[in-house]
Tab-separated table of C-alpha atoms in Angstrom:
chain	number	residue	atom	x	y	z
X	887	MET	CA	0.000	0.000	0.000
X	888	ASN	CA	1.556	3.298	-1.080
X	889	HIS	CA	0.740	6.412	0.891
X	890	PRO	CA	1.976	9.994	0.579
X	891	ALA	CA	4.859	10.981	2.789
X	892	PRO	CA	3.445	12.144	6.119
X	893	THR	CA	3.981	15.700	7.228
X	894	GLY	CA	2.029	15.930	10.500
X	895	ARG	CA	-0.033	13.971	12.978
X	896	THR	CA	-3.803	13.697	12.922
X	897	PRO	CA	-5.438	12.239	16.036
X	898	LEU	CA	-7.359	9.042	15.382
X	899	HIS	CA	-11.051	8.824	16.047
X	900	PRO	CA	-11.451	7.256	19.531
X	901	ASP	CA	-13.334	4.240	18.166
X	902	LEU	CA	-10.634	3.583	15.588
X	903	ALA	CA	-7.822	3.995	18.125
X	904	ARG	CA	-9.599	1.659	20.535
X	905	ALA	CA	-10.172	-0.974	17.850
X	906	ARG	CA	-6.512	-0.795	16.854
X	907	TRP	CA	-5.200	-1.435	20.369
X	908	LEU	CA	-7.759	-4.104	21.164
X	909	LEU	CA	-6.841	-5.950	17.971
X	910	MET	CA	-3.157	-5.551	18.793
X	911	GLY	CA	-3.942	-7.290	22.065
X	912	LEU	CA	-5.696	-10.151	20.271
X	913	PHE	CA	-2.640	-10.680	18.064
X	914	ALA	CA	-0.439	-10.760	21.166
X	915	LEU	CA	-2.830	-13.220	22.820
X	916	THR	CA	-2.639	-15.442	19.738
X	917	GLY	CA	1.144	-15.493	20.109
X	918	ILE	CA	0.840	-16.364	23.809
X	919	THR	CA	-1.550	-19.253	23.233
X	920	PHE	CA	0.508	-20.444	20.261
X	921	SER	CA	3.807	-20.744	22.110
X	922	SER	CA	3.038	-21.179	25.815
X	923	TRP	CA	2.129	-24.839	25.313
X	924	LEU	CA	4.968	-25.512	22.861
X	925	ALA	CA	7.442	-24.721	25.649
X	926	ARG	CA	5.991	-27.691	27.584
X	927	ILE	CA	6.389	-30.230	24.772
X	928	PRO	CA	9.290	-32.016	26.541
X	929	THR	CA	7.063	-32.480	29.606
X	930	VAL	CA	4.165	-33.706	27.445
X	931	ARG	CA	6.441	-36.141	25.617
X	932	ASP	CA	7.920	-37.566	28.809
X	933	ALA	CA	4.524	-37.868	30.535
X	934	LEU	CA	3.182	-39.985	27.673
X	935	GLY	CA	6.431	-41.813	26.888
X	936	LEU	CA	6.365	-40.752	23.242
X	937	SER	CA	9.224	-41.196	20.824
X	938	THR	CA	10.357	-38.282	18.692
X	939	ALA	CA	8.643	-39.771	15.638
X	940	GLU	CA	5.399	-40.352	17.555
X	941	LEU	CA	5.459	-36.809	18.920
X	942	GLY	CA	6.073	-35.424	15.420
X	943	GLY	CA	3.088	-37.324	14.072
X	944	ILE	CA	0.816	-36.019	16.835
X	945	LEU	CA	1.987	-32.438	16.316
X	946	LEU	CA	1.224	-32.836	12.617
X	947	ILE	CA	-2.433	-33.393	13.552
X	948	GLY	CA	-2.674	-29.727	14.569
X	949	SER	CA	-1.440	-28.573	11.168
X	950	VAL	CA	-3.951	-30.856	9.459
X	951	GLY	CA	-6.742	-29.364	11.596
X	952	ALA	CA	-5.645	-25.890	10.588
X	953	LEU	CA	-5.480	-26.793	6.905
X	954	LEU	CA	-8.940	-28.365	6.938
X	955	THR	CA	-10.405	-25.306	8.623
X	956	VAL	CA	-8.704	-22.356	6.990
X	957	THR	CA	-10.736	-22.391	3.769
X	958	ALA	CA	-14.020	-22.736	5.627
X	959	SER	CA	-13.004	-19.875	7.915
X	960	GLY	CA	-13.227	-17.480	4.983
X	961	MET	CA	-16.816	-18.572	4.397
X	962	VAL	CA	-17.598	-18.207	8.111
X	963	VAL	CA	-16.272	-14.638	8.170
X	964	GLN	CA	-18.110	-13.740	4.968
X	965	ARG	CA	-21.374	-15.309	6.128
X	966	PHE	CA	-21.430	-14.460	9.844
X	967	GLY	CA	-18.844	-11.686	10.268
X	968	SER	CA	-15.558	-11.420	12.151
X	969	ARG	CA	-17.125	-11.139	15.606
X	970	ARG	CA	-18.915	-14.501	15.452
X	971	ALA	CA	-15.858	-16.172	13.933
X	972	ILE	CA	-13.737	-14.944	16.838
X	973	VAL	CA	-16.310	-16.190	19.365
X	974	ALA	CA	-16.427	-19.608	17.696
X	975	SER	CA	-12.640	-19.910	17.570
X	976	THR	CA	-12.445	-18.911	21.237
X	977	ALA	CA	-14.791	-21.728	22.260
X	978	VAL	CA	-12.843	-24.295	20.226
X	979	LEU	CA	-9.524	-22.983	21.576
X	980	ALA	CA	-10.691	-23.314	25.200
X	981	VAL	CA	-11.792	-26.934	24.715
X	982	GLY	CA	-8.625	-27.828	22.798
X	983	TYR	CA	-6.324	-26.271	25.371
X	984	VAL	CA	-7.987	-28.069	28.277
X	985	LEU	CA	-7.777	-31.408	26.443
X	986	MET	CA	-4.080	-30.834	25.690
X	987	GLY	CA	-3.526	-30.539	29.441
X	988	LEU	CA	-5.726	-33.498	30.370
X	989	GLY	CA	-4.048	-35.854	27.876
X	990	PRO	CA	-0.616	-35.982	29.563
X	991	THR	CA	-2.202	-35.827	33.019
X	992	THR	CA	-4.391	-38.885	32.424
X	993	GLY	CA	-1.882	-40.678	30.205
X	994	SER	CA	-4.198	-40.455	27.179
X	995	VAL	CA	-2.534	-39.905	23.831
X	996	ALA	CA	-5.994	-39.733	22.233
X	997	LEU	CA	-7.046	-36.774	24.390
X	998	LEU	CA	-3.818	-34.982	23.544
X	999	ALA	CA	-4.321	-35.638	19.833
X	1000	VAL	CA	-7.908	-34.332	19.906
X	1001	GLY	CA	-6.780	-31.256	21.826
X	1002	ILE	CA	-3.993	-30.513	19.348
X	1003	PHE	CA	-6.395	-30.983	16.443
X	1004	LEU	CA	-8.918	-28.561	17.995
X	1005	ASN	CA	-6.124	-26.089	18.723
X	1006	GLY	CA	-5.179	-26.141	15.039
X	1007	VAL	CA	-8.825	-25.598	14.095
X	1008	ALA	CA	-9.090	-22.668	16.531
X	1009	VAL	CA	-5.911	-21.044	15.207
X	1010	ALA	CA	-7.124	-21.237	11.594
X	1011	LEU	CA	-10.636	-20.067	12.441
X	1012	GLY	CA	-9.327	-17.138	14.493
X	1013	ASN	CA	-6.506	-15.985	12.227
X	1014	VAL	CA	-8.686	-15.056	9.244
X	1015	PRO	CA	-10.981	-12.583	11.066
X	1016	ILE	CA	-8.190	-10.821	12.952
X	1017	ASN	CA	-6.147	-10.464	9.755
X	1018	VAL	CA	-9.203	-9.151	7.889
X	1019	GLU	CA	-9.839	-6.654	10.693
X	1020	SER	CA	-6.196	-5.534	10.702
X	1021	ALA	CA	-6.549	-4.675	6.996
X	1022	ARG	CA	-9.762	-2.722	7.696
X	1023	ILE	CA	-7.991	-0.719	10.403
X	1024	GLU	CA	-5.094	-0.023	8.030
X	1025	ARG	CA	-7.512	1.286	5.387
X	1026	ALA	CA	-9.294	3.444	7.951
X	1027	MET	CA	-6.005	4.922	9.209
X	1028	GLY	CA	-4.712	5.585	5.708
X	1029	ARG	CA	-1.209	4.312	6.453
X	1030	THR	CA	0.590	1.017	6.864
X	1031	VAL	CA	0.076	-0.623	10.254
X	1032	ILE	CA	-0.460	-4.344	9.546
X	1033	PRO	CA	3.193	-5.235	10.367
X	1034	GLN	CA	2.672	-3.809	13.844
X	1035	PHE	CA	-0.081	-6.349	14.503
X	1036	HIS	CA	2.277	-9.134	13.505
X	1037	ALA	CA	4.932	-7.622	15.764
X	1038	ALA	CA	2.413	-7.924	18.592
X	1039	PHE	CA	2.072	-11.618	17.720
X	1040	SER	CA	5.857	-12.033	17.902
X	1041	ILE	CA	5.972	-10.287	21.275
X	1042	GLY	CA	3.150	-12.525	22.475
X	1043	ALA	CA	5.012	-15.609	21.253
X	1044	VAL	CA	8.111	-14.633	23.239
X	1045	THR	CA	5.919	-13.967	26.275
X	1046	GLY	CA	4.182	-17.312	25.876
X	1047	SER	CA	7.510	-19.119	25.680
X	1048	ALA	CA	8.602	-17.371	28.876
X	1049	ILE	CA	5.350	-18.399	30.581
X	1050	GLY	CA	5.879	-22.006	29.569
X	1051	ALA	CA	9.521	-21.965	30.666
X	1052	ALA	CA	8.592	-20.451	34.025
X	1053	ALA	CA	5.826	-23.010	34.554
X	1054	SER	CA	8.254	-25.789	33.736
X	1055	HIS	CA	10.874	-24.397	36.129
X	1056	LEU	CA	8.286	-24.202	38.915
X	1057	ASP	CA	6.968	-27.705	38.140
X	1058	VAL	CA	3.474	-26.405	37.395
X	1059	PRO	CA	1.366	-29.297	36.030
X	1060	VAL	CA	0.553	-28.885	32.351
X	1061	ALA	CA	-3.146	-29.354	33.082
X	1062	ALA	CA	-3.092	-26.393	35.478
X	1063	GLN	CA	-1.075	-24.182	33.128
X	1064	PHE	CA	-3.181	-24.940	30.063
X	1065	THR	CA	-6.446	-24.457	31.929
X	1066	VAL	CA	-5.352	-21.059	33.235
X	1067	VAL	CA	-4.223	-20.006	29.758
X	1068	ALA	CA	-7.577	-21.140	28.330
X	1069	ILE	CA	-9.502	-19.116	30.911
X	1070	VAL	CA	-7.380	-16.017	30.300
X	1071	ALA	CA	-7.839	-16.395	26.535
X	1072	VAL	CA	-11.625	-16.667	26.820
X	1073	VAL	CA	-11.942	-13.654	29.127
X	1074	TRP	CA	-9.486	-11.567	27.084
X	1075	ARG	CA	-11.137	-12.287	23.746
X	1076	LEU	CA	-14.709	-11.810	24.909
X	1077	ALA	CA	-13.802	-8.584	26.707
X	1078	SER	CA	-12.283	-7.251	23.448
X	1079	LEU	CA	-15.271	-7.998	21.225
X	1080	ARG	CA	-17.272	-4.872	21.965
X	1081	GLY	CA	-14.784	-2.445	20.465
X	1082	VAL	CA	-12.414	-4.477	18.316
X	1083	ILE	CA	-14.669	-4.742	15.239
X	1084	LEU	CA	-15.245	-1.486	13.362
X	1085	PRO	CA	-18.781	-1.048	11.957
X	1086	TYR	CA	-18.954	-1.888	8.270
X	1087	ALA	CA	-19.151	0.908	5.758
X	1088	PRO	CA	-21.364	0.252	2.697
X	1089	ASP	CA	-18.350	-0.356	0.435
X	1090	GLU	CA	-16.994	-2.937	2.878
X	1091	MET	CA	-20.093	-5.113	3.109
X	1092	PRO	CA	-19.504	-8.512	1.489
X	1093	ARG	CA	-21.182	-8.716	-1.895
X	1094	ALA	CA	-23.346	-11.593	-0.759
X	1095	ARG	CA	-24.868	-9.296	1.845
X	1096	VAL	CA	-25.470	-6.242	-0.266
X	1097	ALA	CA	-26.192	-7.469	-3.769
X	1098	PRO	CA	-29.865	-8.286	-4.313
X	1099	ALA	CA	-30.486	-11.739	-5.727
X	1100	ALA	CA	-31.324	-11.695	-9.421
X	1101	PRO	CA	-34.411	-13.598	-10.603
X	1102	GLY	CA	-33.505	-17.221	-11.152
X	1103	SER	CA	-30.113	-16.873	-9.473
X	1104	ALA	CA	-28.655	-19.343	-6.988
X	1105	PRO	CA	-29.907	-19.189	-3.387
X	1106	LYS	CA	-28.073	-16.763	-1.140
X	1107	GLY	CA	-26.408	-19.478	0.918
X	1108	VAL	CA	-25.034	-21.134	-2.206
X	1109	ARG	CA	-23.885	-17.801	-3.566
X	1110	ARG	CA	-22.041	-16.979	-0.352
X	1111	ILE	CA	-20.138	-20.249	-0.522
X	1112	ALA	CA	-19.380	-19.750	-4.208
X	1113	SER	CA	-18.122	-16.201	-3.660
X	1114	ALA	CA	-15.900	-17.370	-0.820
X	1115	LEU	CA	-14.397	-20.059	-3.061
X	1116	ASP	CA	-14.004	-17.759	-6.070
X	1117	SER	CA	-10.670	-16.595	-4.688
X	1118	TRP	CA	-9.192	-20.016	-5.438
X	1119	ARG	CA	-9.584	-19.253	-9.146
X	1120	GLU	CA	-7.809	-15.879	-9.030
X	1121	PRO	CA	-4.205	-16.053	-10.334
X	1122	ARG	CA	-3.108	-12.995	-8.338
X	1123	THR	CA	-4.430	-14.423	-5.073
X	1124	LEU	CA	-2.769	-17.779	-5.701
X	1125	LEU	CA	0.568	-16.136	-6.471
X	1126	ILE	CA	0.306	-14.013	-3.329
X	1127	GLY	CA	-0.319	-17.319	-1.570
X	1128	VAL	CA	3.017	-18.589	-2.893
X	1129	VAL	CA	4.716	-15.482	-1.480
X	1130	VAL	CA	3.087	-16.066	1.907
X	1131	MET	CA	3.959	-19.767	1.761
X	1132	ALA	CA	7.628	-18.912	1.232
X	1133	ALA	CA	7.493	-16.500	4.165
X	1134	ALA	CA	5.735	-19.044	6.395
X	1135	LEU	CA	8.297	-21.667	5.404
X	1136	SER	CA	11.108	-19.294	6.332
X	1137	GLU	CA	9.657	-18.252	9.692
X	1138	GLY	CA	8.281	-21.666	10.636
X	1139	SER	CA	11.496	-23.485	9.795
X	1140	ALA	CA	13.425	-21.143	12.066
X	1141	ASN	CA	11.006	-21.887	14.907
X	1142	ASP	CA	11.277	-25.651	14.343
X	1143	TRP	CA	14.930	-26.146	13.452
X	1144	LEU	CA	17.114	-23.121	14.207
X	1145	SER	CA	17.916	-24.024	17.817
X	1146	LEU	CA	18.767	-27.613	16.862
X	1147	ALA	CA	20.870	-26.417	13.912
X	1148	VAL	CA	22.959	-24.274	16.255
X	1149	VAL	CA	23.427	-27.144	18.709
X	1150	ASP	CA	24.402	-29.690	16.043
X	1151	GLY	CA	26.160	-27.380	13.602
X	1152	PHE	CA	28.335	-25.463	16.068
X	1153	ASP	CA	28.433	-27.870	19.031
X	1154	ARG	CA	26.736	-25.322	21.294
X	1155	THR	CA	24.472	-25.884	24.276
X	1156	GLU	CA	20.685	-25.936	24.074
X	1157	ALA	CA	20.604	-22.617	25.951
X	1158	VAL	CA	22.757	-20.984	23.259
X	1159	GLY	CA	20.473	-22.409	20.590
X	1160	GLY	CA	17.525	-20.809	22.376
X	1161	ILE	CA	19.320	-17.465	22.487
X	1162	VAL	CA	19.966	-17.606	18.728
X	1163	LEU	CA	16.280	-18.358	18.127
X	1164	GLY	CA	15.482	-15.376	20.344
X	1165	LEU	CA	17.772	-13.255	18.138
X	1166	PHE	CA	15.780	-14.317	15.077
X	1167	VAL	CA	12.432	-13.458	16.700
X	1168	ALA	CA	13.758	-10.157	18.053
X	1169	SER	CA	15.044	-9.162	14.601
X	1170	MET	CA	11.641	-9.854	13.071
X	1171	THR	CA	9.839	-7.947	15.807
X	1172	VAL	CA	11.983	-4.825	15.428
X	1173	VAL	CA	11.454	-4.688	11.664
X	1174	ARG	CA	7.718	-5.270	12.030
X	1175	LEU	CA	7.487	-2.362	14.454
X	1176	LEU	CA	9.624	0.026	12.435
X	1177	GLY	CA	9.175	-1.214	8.862
X	1178	THR	CA	5.857	0.527	8.298
X	1179	ARG	CA	7.725	3.664	7.212
X	1180	LEU	CA	9.544	1.706	4.534
X	1181	LEU	CA	6.285	0.309	3.192
X	1182	ASP	CA	4.646	3.734	3.032
X	1183	ARG	CA	7.627	5.381	1.348
X	1184	LEU	CA	8.904	2.637	-0.946
X	1185	GLY	CA	5.795	0.528	-1.535
X	1186	ARG	CA	5.083	-3.152	-1.073
X	1187	VAL	CA	6.895	-4.460	-4.152
X	1188	VAL	CA	10.247	-2.826	-3.415
X	1189	VAL	CA	10.130	-3.788	0.256
X	1190	LEU	CA	9.172	-7.385	-0.511
X	1191	ARG	CA	11.995	-7.750	-3.033
X	1192	ALA	CA	14.508	-6.232	-0.631
X	1193	SER	CA	13.224	-8.465	2.177
X	1194	GLY	CA	13.661	-11.539	0.016
X	1195	VAL	CA	17.226	-10.611	-0.900
X	1196	VAL	CA	18.132	-9.955	2.739
X	1197	SER	CA	16.607	-13.295	3.742
X	1198	ILE	CA	18.597	-15.117	1.063
X	1199	VAL	CA	21.848	-13.510	2.215
X	1200	GLY	CA	21.062	-14.309	5.844
X	1201	LEU	CA	20.110	-17.934	5.126
X	1202	LEU	CA	23.220	-18.596	3.057
X	1203	LEU	CA	25.441	-16.893	5.614
X	1204	PHE	CA	23.975	-18.986	8.427
X	1205	GLY	CA	24.229	-22.201	6.431
X	1206	LEU	CA	27.722	-21.681	5.033
X	1207	ALA	CA	29.498	-19.420	7.548
X	1208	PRO	CA	32.776	-20.882	8.890
X	1209	SER	CA	32.277	-19.349	12.347
X	1210	PHE	CA	29.461	-19.108	14.882
X	1211	GLU	CA	29.739	-15.302	15.000
X	1212	LEU	CA	29.180	-14.914	11.259
X	1213	ALA	CA	26.305	-17.365	11.439
X	1214	GLY	CA	24.760	-15.191	14.158
X	1215	ILE	CA	24.886	-12.201	11.801
X	1216	GLY	CA	23.203	-14.390	9.198
X	1217	VAL	CA	20.396	-15.221	11.634
X	1218	ALA	CA	19.794	-11.522	12.302
X	1219	LEU	CA	19.636	-10.786	8.551
X	1220	TRP	CA	17.342	-13.762	8.076
X	1221	GLY	CA	14.999	-12.363	10.722
X	1222	PHE	CA	15.107	-8.879	9.189
X	1223	GLY	CA	14.168	-10.284	5.788
X	1224	ALA	CA	11.430	-12.590	7.102
X	1225	ALA	CA	9.605	-9.870	9.051
X	1226	LEU	CA	7.407	-8.138	6.485
X	1227	ALA	CA	6.534	-10.748	3.872
X	1228	VAL	CA	3.470	-12.187	5.645
X	1229	PRO	CA	2.021	-8.757	6.598
X	1230	VAL	CA	2.570	-7.555	3.028
X	1231	GLY	CA	0.826	-10.645	1.660
X	1232	ILE	CA	-2.141	-10.182	4.007
X	1233	ALA	CA	-2.424	-6.517	3.022
X	1234	ALA	CA	-2.304	-7.384	-0.686
X	1235	ALA	CA	-4.977	-10.068	-0.262
X	1236	SER	CA	-7.183	-7.513	1.520
X	1237	ASP	CA	-7.033	-4.730	-1.101
X	1238	ASP	CA	-10.644	-5.360	-2.055
X	1239	PRO	CA	-12.603	-5.284	1.230
X	1240	LEU	CA	-15.496	-7.138	-0.387
X	1241	ARG	CA	-13.326	-10.165	-1.094
X	1242	ALA	CA	-10.850	-9.868	1.763
X	1243	ALA	CA	-12.150	-12.786	3.855
X	1244	GLY	CA	-11.971	-15.328	1.036
X	1245	ARG	CA	-8.594	-14.148	-0.196
X	1246	VAL	CA	-7.048	-14.057	3.280
X	1247	ALA	CA	-8.321	-17.617	3.767
X	1248	VAL	CA	-6.597	-18.679	0.544
X	1249	VAL	CA	-3.215	-17.188	1.406
X	1250	SER	CA	-3.540	-18.587	4.940
X	1251	SER	CA	-4.063	-22.026	3.378
X	1252	PHE	CA	-0.715	-21.693	1.645
X	1253	ALA	CA	0.882	-20.826	4.988
X	1254	SER	CA	-0.712	-23.923	6.521
X	1255	VAL	CA	0.684	-26.091	3.734
X	1256	ALA	CA	4.139	-24.710	4.503
X	1257	SER	CA	3.751	-25.497	8.201
X	1258	ILE	CA	2.764	-29.091	7.362
X	1259	ALA	CA	5.414	-29.718	4.703
X	1260	ALA	CA	8.415	-27.955	6.238
X	1261	PRO	CA	9.181	-30.133	9.286
X	1262	PRO	CA	9.317	-33.526	7.509
X	1263	LEU	CA	11.014	-32.222	4.353
X	1264	LEU	CA	13.704	-30.382	6.281
X	1265	GLY	CA	14.083	-33.400	8.552
X	1266	ILE	CA	14.796	-35.603	5.536
X	1267	ALA	CA	17.333	-33.103	4.216
X	1268	ALA	CA	18.916	-32.711	7.649
X	1269	GLU	CA	19.558	-36.456	7.810
X	1270	SER	CA	21.797	-36.136	4.750
X	1271	ILE	CA	23.416	-32.712	5.014
X	1272	GLY	CA	22.782	-31.543	8.570
X	1273	ALA	CA	20.144	-29.163	9.947
X	1274	ARG	CA	22.224	-26.023	9.360
X	1275	HIS	CA	22.792	-26.725	5.674
X	1276	ALA	CA	19.214	-27.947	5.264
X	1277	LEU	CA	17.910	-24.565	6.422
X	1278	SER	CA	19.908	-22.842	3.695
X	1279	LEU	CA	17.661	-24.616	1.156
X	1280	ILE	CA	14.869	-22.222	2.158
X	1281	ALA	CA	16.706	-19.631	0.069
X	1282	ILE	CA	15.188	-21.339	-2.985
X	1283	ALA	CA	11.705	-20.455	-1.778
X	1284	MET	CA	12.804	-16.891	-1.116
X	1285	VAL	CA	13.985	-16.589	-4.729
X	1286	ALA	CA	10.432	-17.415	-5.793
X	1287	SER	CA	9.144	-14.729	-3.416
X	1288	VAL	CA	11.426	-12.124	-5.007
X	1289	LEU	CA	10.347	-13.113	-8.520
X	1290	LEU	CA	6.648	-12.852	-7.593
X	1291	ALA	CA	6.957	-9.596	-5.657
X	1292	ARG	CA	5.072	-7.542	-8.248
X	1293	GLN	CA	1.894	-9.491	-7.434
X	1294	VAL	CA	1.528	-7.597	-4.133
X	1295	ALA	CA	1.228	-4.206	-5.839
X	1296	PRO	CA	-1.921	-2.380	-4.618
X	1297	GLN	CA	-5.011	-3.380	-6.558
X	1298	ARG	CA	-7.575	-0.789	-7.564
X	1299	THR	CA	-11.078	-1.686	-6.453
X	1300	THR	CA	-14.477	-0.408	-7.439
X	1301	PRO	CA	-17.014	-0.044	-4.641
X	1302	ALA	CA	-19.919	-2.432	-5.008
X	1303	PRO	CA	-23.429	-1.021	-5.334
X	1304	HIS	CA	-25.415	-1.132	-2.143
X	1305	PRO	CA	-29.101	-0.867	-1.337
X	1306	ALA	CA	-30.718	1.801	0.758
X	1307	HIS	CA	-29.963	1.457	4.436
X	1308	GLY	CA	-32.198	1.979	7.441
X	1309	ALA	CA	-31.522	4.334	10.299
X	1310	LEU	CA	-29.196	1.872	12.015
X	1311	ASP	CA	-27.078	1.363	8.887
X	1312	GLU	CA	-26.834	5.116	8.407
X	1313	GLU	CA	-25.662	5.486	11.968
X	1314	LEU	CA	-22.985	2.848	11.424
X	1315	GLU	CA	-21.926	4.511	8.181
X	1316	ALA	CA	-21.566	7.823	9.971
X	1317	LEU	CA	-19.459	6.236	12.689
X	1318	VAL	CA	-17.052	4.675	10.212
X	1319	THR	CA	-16.912	7.842	8.158
X	1320	THR	CA	-15.945	9.913	11.175
X	1321	SER	CA	-13.355	7.312	12.156
X	1322	ARG	CA	-11.609	7.624	8.801
X	1323	PRO	CA	-9.227	10.453	7.965
X	1324	THR	CA	-10.151	12.627	5.023
X	1325	VAL	CA	-7.844	12.702	2.017
X	1326	ALA	CA	-6.184	15.812	3.379
X	1327	ALA	CA	-5.797	14.252	6.800
X	1328	ARG	CA	-4.276	11.123	5.295
X	1329	ALA	CA	-1.671	13.218	3.555
X	1330	ALA	CA	-0.825	14.777	6.911
X	1331	ALA	CA	-0.844	11.539	8.925
X	1332	THR	CA	2.452	10.326	10.385
X	1333	GLN	CA	3.725	6.901	11.110
C-alpha cells in the first residue's frame, strides 16, 4: 500500500484507536496461546512416553486441523462476520487447550491428539478474522500498520515461551497451566469484542450481503459459498499465496529447526540455541514495528523484493558461515528479511474489502501447507546434510518470493453497489466515516 509521505499527525477517532489497540492485544494473545504450550512439549512427551517420531506425528495433527479449517473460515467470516468467527474460535480454543492438558495428566494420547487438532482448528478459524480486521484498520487509518499487529504476535510468542519456561521451572502441572491459559484467553477475547470490530461501511459489506439476488439466481447461501471459493480461481491471489507460503516456510522453519541447527552445527548448548532463536524473533519484531515507514515510502513491491534478498543472504550466511559469529549475523539478517513478507501478503490479499475474507483464507491455506510440509522435508534433508545446511535450502523459496513480488502491488477496487440502508445502517456509516481520515488528513498523517 503506497501512501503519501506524512507531514504531520492527525489524532485518530477514539473508536478507531480503541479498535486498533484491542486488535493488537488479540494478536499478542494469539502469540501467547501459540507458544506457551509448545514450551511444555518435553514435559508432554515424557509424561506420555512418546518417541520423537510419535510426537512429530501427533503435532502434525494440529497442522492438518488448521489446513482443513482455513478455507471454511473465509466462508464463516463472509457469512457471519468477524465477531462470530472470533467467538467460535475462542470456544474451540478453550476446549482444545484443556484437552491438551488433560491428555498428559491422564496418560491419554488420544485426548492430547484431539486437543492438538482442535487447537489447530481454533488457530485457523481465528486468524482469518483478525487479519481481515487488521486490513480494515489499516484502510481506515490511511497508512501502513499491519506489520505492527504481527509484531504484537511475535511479542506474544516470546511472552508465551517465557510463561511455559517459568511453569516448567516451577513444576506447574501442564493441566493447570493450560487451563489457566484457556480461561485467560476466553476472558481476554470476549472482553475485546465490543470495540475491536469497526462497523462496516457500505463499500466494505460482502457482496453476498449487499447485492440483491437476481431472478432465477442461486440461493443466497449457495452464492455466499461460491463467492468465498471464487478466490481459489484468481491467479493474483494464488501467487500471493506462494509469497506467503515462502514466508511461512522461512519463519516456521526457524522456529522448528534453528535451535537444533545451532546445537548440532556449532556444538553449542541448548541454551545458546535458544538465544539464537530469540535473536531471530527479536530481529523480526523490530522490523515489524519500524518497517511501516519503509512500506509507506517505498511501496510493497520494493520492500518485498529487498526483504527476500536480505533473507537469502542471511540464510546462506547462516548455512555456510565458517564461524558461529558470522552465522549469528546471518540469523539476524534472516529475521530482518522474514519480518514483512506475511504482513505484506495479508495486506495485498485484503485490497478489495469485499473479497478480503476469502482471499485471506486462501493465502492462509498456503501458509498452513508450509507449516505441514516444512518439518518432515527439512528433517529428511537434515539427515543427509545436517540441519544447518538444510535450512539454507529455504533460500530457494525466497527466490520465488522475489520473482513474484510484483503481485503484491496495490489493486484498484471499485465499490460495489449497495441498497438503501435503514436508520441503524446510516448510523454505522456515519461512525465509520468519522473514524476515517479525510484525504487531506491522510496526507498529513504520520507513522
